[in-house]
């Protein structure tokens, strides 16, 4: 049986990790381009998963299973991404803000951005503004991405941006935000450079901000 993108997409959507791994091995054996396994296999599947989740047709455990099965496939594909094929286009620091422990969406966003050819440094959750400051100094990223899932913690995004400004790190840095309670309007209000409603648009936003 030949490898098909439709099959790997269905396996990712269904969260069938073993099948994703088997099909990815098959794709590699058949000498498919590693980049196309990601771009034509995994990403379209995760885009569908994102939409279904939004519409209430899929639930968190299923979304996680889909993401994990994509990750399992990515582990096989990653070492084959030779330099030049997916060049490192930039570095993105990612984290969930102070007081907030939600990380499922952030992790999905990170995976998607990474599969778009960027280096993602995930700082974790419940991050004091100072953690972002330290990491910006250490990694010198093009973009800082903040996630918040609680109406009470979205204000920590504003605080983080203020602290970055106080530290003189805001200039030349792009800041993007996301998470269920935040919006484009909120991003404008707190002087972030962009807002993305989901993981697929987050990758597009990264592209836009880096090329701006
Ligand atoms: Co909590 N929780 N939770 N929770 N939780 C919500 C967010 C809530 C809406 C549930 C509800 O009441 N209906 C509610 C918030 C209410 C509000 O503030 N408006 C809530 C609450 C109240 C709480 C606690 C306070 C509950 C309590 O203890 N009383 C508590 C707070 C803990 C804390 O953070 N300090 C709490 C705890 C938890 C768990 C630990 C049990 C667990 C988190 C596990 C984990 O993340 N490791 C949890 C979960 C799972 C949820 C729900 C059910 C699902 C969130 C999720 O993962 N969605 C959530 C209800 C819901 O959303 N239906 C809820 C799936 C994920 C793929 O979507 O995170 O939206 P999402 O991410 C999307 C986009 O938002 C966007 O892209 C992602 C992918 O498409 N996005 C970005 C996210 N970050 C981005 C960053 C970007 C760009 C896009 O750029 C940087």
XYZ file of C-alpha atoms and ligand atoms in Angstrom, residues 46 49-51 53-54 59-61 63-64 92-110 112-113 125-126 143-154 157 175-182 194-203 205-206, ligand 1:
158
model
C -4.368 20.074 12.761
C -8.851 19.699 14.415
C -8.668 23.369 15.446
C -11.843 24.185 13.527
C -12.690 22.091 18.425
C -13.928 25.619 17.901
C -13.146 17.994 22.776
C -9.907 18.648 24.647
C -8.778 14.995 25.077
C -7.371 17.589 20.479
C -4.527 16.477 22.725
C 9.924 32.925 19.201
C 9.674 32.932 22.980
C 6.419 31.480 24.148
C 4.810 31.335 27.560
C 1.629 31.447 29.622
C 1.481 34.536 31.799
C 1.601 34.911 35.573
C -1.161 33.178 37.517
C -2.223 30.995 34.612
C -1.533 27.280 34.292
C -3.331 26.554 31.040
C -0.894 25.295 28.434
C -2.707 23.040 25.998
C -3.399 25.816 23.498
C 0.047 27.350 23.943
C 1.662 23.975 23.289
C -0.363 23.559 20.121
C 0.608 27.046 19.005
C 4.260 26.232 19.716
C 2.549 24.736 14.747
C 5.006 27.632 14.758
C 3.357 28.554 32.456
C 2.674 30.962 35.337
C 8.904 37.655 18.847
C 7.511 37.124 22.326
C 4.216 35.208 22.385
C 2.019 35.249 25.463
C -0.939 33.037 26.214
C -3.710 33.508 28.812
C -6.907 31.526 29.308
C -8.363 33.378 32.277
C -10.014 36.777 32.302
C -8.113 37.401 35.539
C -4.687 36.667 34.029
C -5.013 38.505 30.734
C 0.010 40.442 29.576
C 4.768 40.874 20.830
C 1.842 38.623 20.007
C -0.904 37.361 22.267
C -3.583 34.687 22.202
C -5.959 32.656 24.314
C -9.709 32.420 24.664
C -10.417 35.660 26.589
C -8.185 37.977 24.555
C -0.744 41.153 17.106
C -3.398 38.716 18.187
C -4.106 35.244 16.814
C -7.313 33.360 17.546
C -5.891 29.876 16.929
C -2.756 27.894 16.244
C -2.986 28.088 12.463
C -3.419 31.862 12.484
C -0.624 32.136 15.052
C 1.815 30.749 12.488
C 0.896 36.043 12.361
C 4.495 35.051 13.131
Co -9.523 25.925 33.123
N -10.711 27.380 32.710
N -9.297 26.562 34.940
N -8.415 24.366 33.356
N -10.084 25.336 31.418
C -11.165 27.510 31.333
C -10.228 28.421 30.548
C -12.617 28.131 31.524
C -13.106 28.946 30.322
C -13.602 27.011 31.904
C -14.986 27.536 32.225
O -15.238 28.009 33.300
N -15.910 27.424 31.297
C -12.412 28.991 32.824
C -11.970 30.439 32.606
C -13.064 31.431 32.894
C -12.584 32.808 32.631
O -11.646 33.280 33.185
N -13.284 33.460 31.712
C -11.376 28.167 33.561
C -11.129 28.237 34.953
C -12.049 29.150 35.754
C -10.116 27.491 35.593
C -9.760 27.469 37.085
C -9.775 28.824 37.797
C -10.708 26.467 37.729
C -10.611 26.397 39.238
O -9.644 25.927 39.754
N -11.655 26.907 39.859
C -8.336 26.861 37.099
C -7.246 27.940 36.984
C -5.873 27.367 37.105
C -4.847 28.410 36.735
O -4.528 28.568 35.570
N -4.339 29.150 37.705
C -8.404 26.042 35.841
C -7.676 24.892 35.653
C -7.730 24.085 34.528
C -7.016 22.751 34.403
C -5.670 22.704 35.114
C -7.936 21.704 34.996
C -6.961 22.542 32.854
C -5.676 23.072 32.203
C -4.727 21.968 31.853
C -3.594 22.499 31.033
O -3.696 23.421 30.284
N -2.493 21.838 31.186
C -8.125 23.443 32.405
C -8.761 23.334 31.150
C -8.320 22.182 30.277
C -9.740 24.255 30.706
C -10.613 24.210 29.441
C -11.653 23.136 29.681
C -9.934 23.943 28.129
C -8.778 24.882 27.779
C -8.029 24.281 26.623
O -7.001 23.647 26.799
N -8.581 24.396 25.435
C -11.229 25.668 29.415
C -12.659 25.715 28.891
C -12.699 25.772 27.399
O -11.893 26.433 26.772
N -13.667 25.108 26.846
C -10.939 26.166 30.786
C -8.022 23.755 24.253
C -7.009 24.646 23.554
C -6.582 23.963 22.267
O -7.623 25.864 23.243
O -6.409 27.079 25.090
O -8.191 28.265 23.714
P -7.098 27.267 23.786
O -5.954 27.671 22.782
C -6.233 28.017 21.447
C -6.472 29.515 21.225
O -6.938 30.199 22.379
C -5.173 30.033 20.712
O -4.668 28.938 19.965
C -4.974 27.734 20.668
C -5.066 26.631 19.660
O -5.998 26.863 18.639
N -4.100 30.445 21.614
C -3.113 31.262 21.151
C -3.817 30.116 22.881
N -2.702 30.696 23.253
C -2.219 31.408 22.223
C -1.096 32.197 22.086
C -0.887 32.826 20.861
C -1.764 32.677 19.812
C -2.893 31.893 19.930
O 0.153 33.617 20.625
C 1.203 33.689 21.547
